[in-house]
Amino acid sequence: MSDATLFLMVGLPAAGKTTRARELAAAHRALRLTPDHWMIPLFGDSMADGKRWVLEGRLVSVALQALRLGTSVVLDYGLWGRDERSALRWLARWCSATCQVVYLPVEKEMQLARIAARRETAAHETFPMTEADLDGWRPQFEVPDAAELGGGELPEPPPGWGNWGEWAADHWPSCLDG
Ligand SMILES: Nc1ncnc2c1ncn2[C@@H]1O[C@H](COP(=O)(O)OP(=O)(O)OP(=O)(O)O)[C@@H](O)[C@H]1O
Ligand SMILES: [Mg+2]
């Protein structure tokens, strides 16, 4: 194992991921990768016709390079899906790094309050979000289970995939291109 750790920030919008990610990056001298802070200056849009997945893939590639160099990384992606998290946990092992899932739960009332406050103070770092958006997103979020939080065994990749690296390369185009 290298000394490097891959921190995976997991949580719904306004859960406090980027705030905690900044703290972790400072505490562990880690590289923080926050896709929103690239999507907004580049495209002014969170998805940009799917370019988000390419951008996230390029940032995963940067993350893997850093881990191999012994630098810890904070991946500030949200990671709503268990498959995404499993793939990144697998990739961390592939790079001989440790992986830590950092889950930040948040209730809807807190989300609304924080989103309103953030629009006042840091509108350039985020996108507009309505209460209807929040209601639609919450059921899509897969809460991390005990194995994920405790660094337990990885599940098998979905049928059709030989390993999680192949799944990741399909989900995040170009994530394995050096
Ligand atoms: N522990 C906390 N206590 C109080 N306020 C907080 C806390 N964590 C974050 N905030 C505030 O809540 C707002 C949202 O936090 P942050 O931007 O870190 O969330 P996020 O999970 O990164 O959201 P997004 O998914 O939209 O990027 C910010 O204005 C931040 O200052
Ligand atoms: Mg954020």
CSV table of N, CA, C and O and ligand atoms in Angstrom, one decimal, residues 11-20 22 34 36-37 76 78 80 104 110 114-115 117-119 121-122 125-127 129, ligand 1:
chain,number,residue,atom,x,y,z
A,11,GLY,N,-22.9,12.6,-0.8
A,11,GLY,CA,-24.0,13.3,-0.1
A,11,GLY,C,-24.8,14.1,-1.2
A,11,GLY,O,-24.3,14.4,-2.2
A,12,LEU,N,-26.0,14.5,-0.8
A,12,LEU,CA,-26.9,15.2,-1.6
A,12,LEU,C,-26.4,16.7,-1.7
A,12,LEU,O,-25.6,17.1,-0.9
A,13,PRO,N,-27.0,17.5,-2.6
A,13,PRO,CA,-26.6,18.9,-2.7
A,13,PRO,C,-26.8,19.6,-1.3
A,13,PRO,O,-27.7,19.4,-0.6
A,14,ALA,N,-25.8,20.5,-1.1
A,14,ALA,CA,-25.8,21.3,0.2
A,14,ALA,C,-25.6,20.5,1.4
A,14,ALA,O,-25.9,20.9,2.5
A,15,ALA,N,-25.1,19.2,1.3
A,15,ALA,CA,-24.8,18.4,2.5
A,15,ALA,C,-23.6,18.9,3.2
A,15,ALA,O,-23.4,18.6,4.3
A,16,GLY,N,-22.8,19.7,2.5
A,16,GLY,CA,-21.6,20.2,3.1
A,16,GLY,C,-20.3,19.5,2.6
A,16,GLY,O,-19.2,19.6,3.2
A,17,LYS,N,-20.4,18.9,1.4
A,17,LYS,CA,-19.3,18.1,0.9
A,17,LYS,C,-18.1,19.0,0.6
A,17,LYS,O,-17.0,18.7,1.0
A,18,THR,N,-18.3,20.1,-0.2
A,18,THR,CA,-17.2,20.9,-0.6
A,18,THR,C,-16.5,21.5,0.6
A,18,THR,O,-15.3,21.6,0.7
A,19,THR,N,-17.4,21.9,1.6
A,19,THR,CA,-16.8,22.5,2.8
A,19,THR,C,-15.9,21.5,3.5
A,19,THR,O,-14.8,21.8,3.9
A,20,ARG,N,-16.4,20.3,3.7
A,20,ARG,CA,-15.6,19.2,4.4
A,20,ARG,C,-14.4,18.8,3.5
A,20,ARG,O,-13.3,18.6,4.0
A,22,ARG,N,-12.6,20.7,1.6
A,22,ARG,CA,-11.6,21.7,1.8
A,22,ARG,C,-10.8,21.4,3.1
A,22,ARG,O,-9.6,21.5,3.1
A,34,THR,N,-13.1,19.1,-7.5
A,34,THR,CA,-14.6,19.5,-7.4
A,34,THR,C,-15.1,19.8,-8.8
A,34,THR,O,-14.8,20.9,-9.3
A,36,ASP,N,-17.9,20.7,-10.1
A,36,ASP,CA,-18.7,22.0,-10.3
A,36,ASP,C,-17.8,23.2,-10.5
A,36,ASP,O,-18.1,24.1,-11.3
A,37,HIS,N,-16.6,23.2,-9.9
A,37,HIS,CA,-15.7,24.3,-10.0
A,37,HIS,C,-15.0,24.4,-11.4
A,37,HIS,O,-14.3,25.3,-11.7
A,76,ASP,N,-14.6,15.2,-4.8
A,76,ASP,CA,-15.8,15.9,-4.3
A,76,ASP,C,-16.9,15.8,-5.4
A,76,ASP,O,-17.3,16.8,-6.0
A,78,GLY,N,-20.0,13.9,-5.0
A,78,GLY,CA,-21.4,13.6,-4.6
A,78,GLY,C,-21.7,12.1,-4.6
A,78,GLY,O,-22.2,11.6,-3.6
A,80,TRP,N,-23.8,9.6,-5.9
A,80,TRP,CA,-25.1,9.1,-5.4
A,80,TRP,C,-25.2,7.6,-5.6
A,80,TRP,O,-26.0,7.0,-4.9
A,104,LEU,N,-22.0,12.5,4.1
A,104,LEU,CA,-22.6,13.6,4.9
A,104,LEU,C,-24.1,13.6,4.7
A,104,LEU,O,-24.6,14.0,3.6
A,110,MET,N,-32.6,21.6,6.1
A,110,MET,CA,-31.2,22.1,6.1
A,110,MET,C,-30.7,22.4,4.7
A,110,MET,O,-30.0,23.4,4.5
A,114,ARG,N,-29.4,26.1,3.6
A,114,ARG,CA,-28.0,26.2,3.1
A,114,ARG,C,-27.9,26.7,1.7
A,114,ARG,O,-27.1,27.5,1.3
A,115,ILE,N,-28.8,26.2,0.8
A,115,ILE,CA,-28.9,26.7,-0.6
A,115,ILE,C,-29.2,28.1,-0.7
A,115,ILE,O,-28.5,28.9,-1.4
A,117,ALA,N,-28.6,30.4,1.7
A,117,ALA,CA,-27.4,31.2,2.2
A,117,ALA,C,-26.3,31.2,1.1
A,117,ALA,O,-25.6,32.2,1.0
A,118,ARG,N,-26.1,30.1,0.5
A,118,ARG,CA,-25.0,30.0,-0.5
A,118,ARG,C,-25.2,30.9,-1.7
A,118,ARG,O,-24.3,31.4,-2.2
A,119,ARG,N,-26.5,31.0,-2.1
A,119,ARG,CA,-26.8,31.9,-3.2
A,119,ARG,C,-26.3,33.3,-2.9
A,119,ARG,O,-26.0,34.1,-3.8
A,121,THR,N,-23.7,34.1,-0.8
A,121,THR,CA,-22.3,34.3,-0.5
A,121,THR,C,-21.4,33.7,-1.6
A,121,THR,O,-20.3,34.2,-1.8
A,122,ALA,N,-21.8,32.6,-2.3
A,122,ALA,CA,-20.9,32.0,-3.3
A,122,ALA,C,-21.7,31.5,-4.5
A,122,ALA,O,-21.6,30.3,-4.9
A,125,GLU,N,-20.1,29.5,-7.4
A,125,GLU,CA,-19.6,28.1,-7.2
A,125,GLU,C,-20.7,27.1,-7.3
A,125,GLU,O,-20.4,25.9,-7.1
A,126,THR,N,-21.9,27.5,-7.6
A,126,THR,CA,-23.0,26.5,-7.6
A,126,THR,C,-24.0,26.9,-8.6
A,126,THR,O,-23.9,27.8,-9.4
A,127,PHE,N,-25.1,26.0,-8.7
A,127,PHE,CA,-26.1,26.2,-9.7
A,127,PHE,C,-27.4,26.4,-8.9
A,127,PHE,O,-27.6,26.0,-7.8
A,129,MET,N,-31.0,25.8,-7.5
A,129,MET,CA,-31.7,24.5,-7.2
A,129,MET,C,-33.0,24.9,-6.5
A,129,MET,O,-33.0,25.7,-5.6
B,1,LIG,N1,-21.4,22.0,8.8
B,1,LIG,C1,-21.9,23.1,8.3
B,1,LIG,N2,-22.6,23.9,9.2
B,1,LIG,C2,-23.1,25.0,8.7
B,1,LIG,N3,-23.1,25.4,7.4
B,1,LIG,C3,-22.5,24.6,6.5
B,1,LIG,C4,-21.8,23.4,7.0
B,1,LIG,N4,-21.3,22.8,5.9
B,1,LIG,C5,-21.6,23.5,4.8
B,1,LIG,N5,-22.3,24.6,5.2
B,1,LIG,C6,-22.7,25.7,4.3
B,1,LIG,O1,-23.8,25.2,3.5
B,1,LIG,C7,-23.7,25.5,2.2
B,1,LIG,C8,-23.5,24.3,1.3
B,1,LIG,O2,-22.3,23.7,1.7
B,1,LIG,P1,-21.3,23.0,0.5
B,1,LIG,O3,-21.2,23.9,-0.6
B,1,LIG,O4,-20.1,22.5,1.2
B,1,LIG,O5,-22.3,21.7,0.2
B,1,LIG,P2,-22.1,20.7,-1.0
B,1,LIG,O6,-22.4,19.4,-0.4
B,1,LIG,O7,-20.7,20.8,-1.6
B,1,LIG,O8,-23.2,21.1,-2.1
B,1,LIG,P3,-23.2,20.8,-3.7
B,1,LIG,O9,-23.6,19.4,-3.8
B,1,LIG,O10,-24.3,21.7,-4.2
B,1,LIG,O11,-21.9,21.1,-4.2
B,1,LIG,C9,-22.5,26.5,2.1
B,1,LIG,O12,-22.9,27.8,2.1
B,1,LIG,C10,-21.7,26.2,3.3
B,1,LIG,O13,-21.0,27.3,3.8
